[in-house]
Amino acid sequence: GSQTLDKAGVWGGLSPGTTVKKGPPLFPRIEQ
């Protein structure tokens, strides 16, 4: 489930750890 999304690079091909830091700018709608 979650692991598949991280490996697939759905967030834009970024690393799992990187996505957490660059998460807000990628999907600010979810944060708000």
CSV table of C-alpha atoms in Angstrom, one decimal:
chain,number,residue,atom,x,y,z
A,1,GLY,CA,0.0,0.0,0.0
A,2,SER,CA,2.0,3.0,1.3
A,3,GLN,CA,5.3,1.3,0.4
A,4,THR,CA,4.2,0.9,-3.2
A,5,LEU,CA,3.5,4.6,-3.6
A,6,ASP,CA,6.9,5.5,-2.2
A,7,LYS,CA,8.7,3.1,-4.5
A,8,ALA,CA,6.7,4.1,-7.5
A,9,GLY,CA,7.7,7.7,-7.0
A,10,VAL,CA,4.2,9.0,-7.2
A,11,TRP,CA,5.4,12.2,-5.5
A,12,GLY,CA,7.5,13.1,-8.5
A,13,GLY,CA,10.3,10.5,-8.3
A,14,LEU,CA,11.6,11.9,-5.0
A,15,SER,CA,13.0,9.7,-2.2
A,16,PRO,CA,10.6,8.7,0.7
A,17,GLY,CA,12.5,10.9,3.2
A,18,THR,CA,12.7,13.8,0.7
A,19,THR,CA,8.9,13.7,0.1
A,20,VAL,CA,8.2,14.3,3.8
A,21,LYS,CA,10.2,17.6,3.7
A,22,LYS,CA,9.1,18.7,0.3
A,23,GLY,CA,5.5,17.5,0.9
A,24,PRO,CA,3.7,20.8,1.6
A,25,PRO,CA,4.9,22.6,-1.6
A,26,LEU,CA,3.9,19.6,-3.7
A,27,PHE,CA,0.3,19.3,-2.3
A,28,PRO,CA,-0.6,22.4,-0.2
A,29,ARG,CA,-4.2,21.6,-0.7
A,30,ILE,CA,-3.9,18.5,1.5
A,31,GLU,CA,-2.1,20.5,4.2
A,32,GLN,CA,-4.9,23.2,4.2
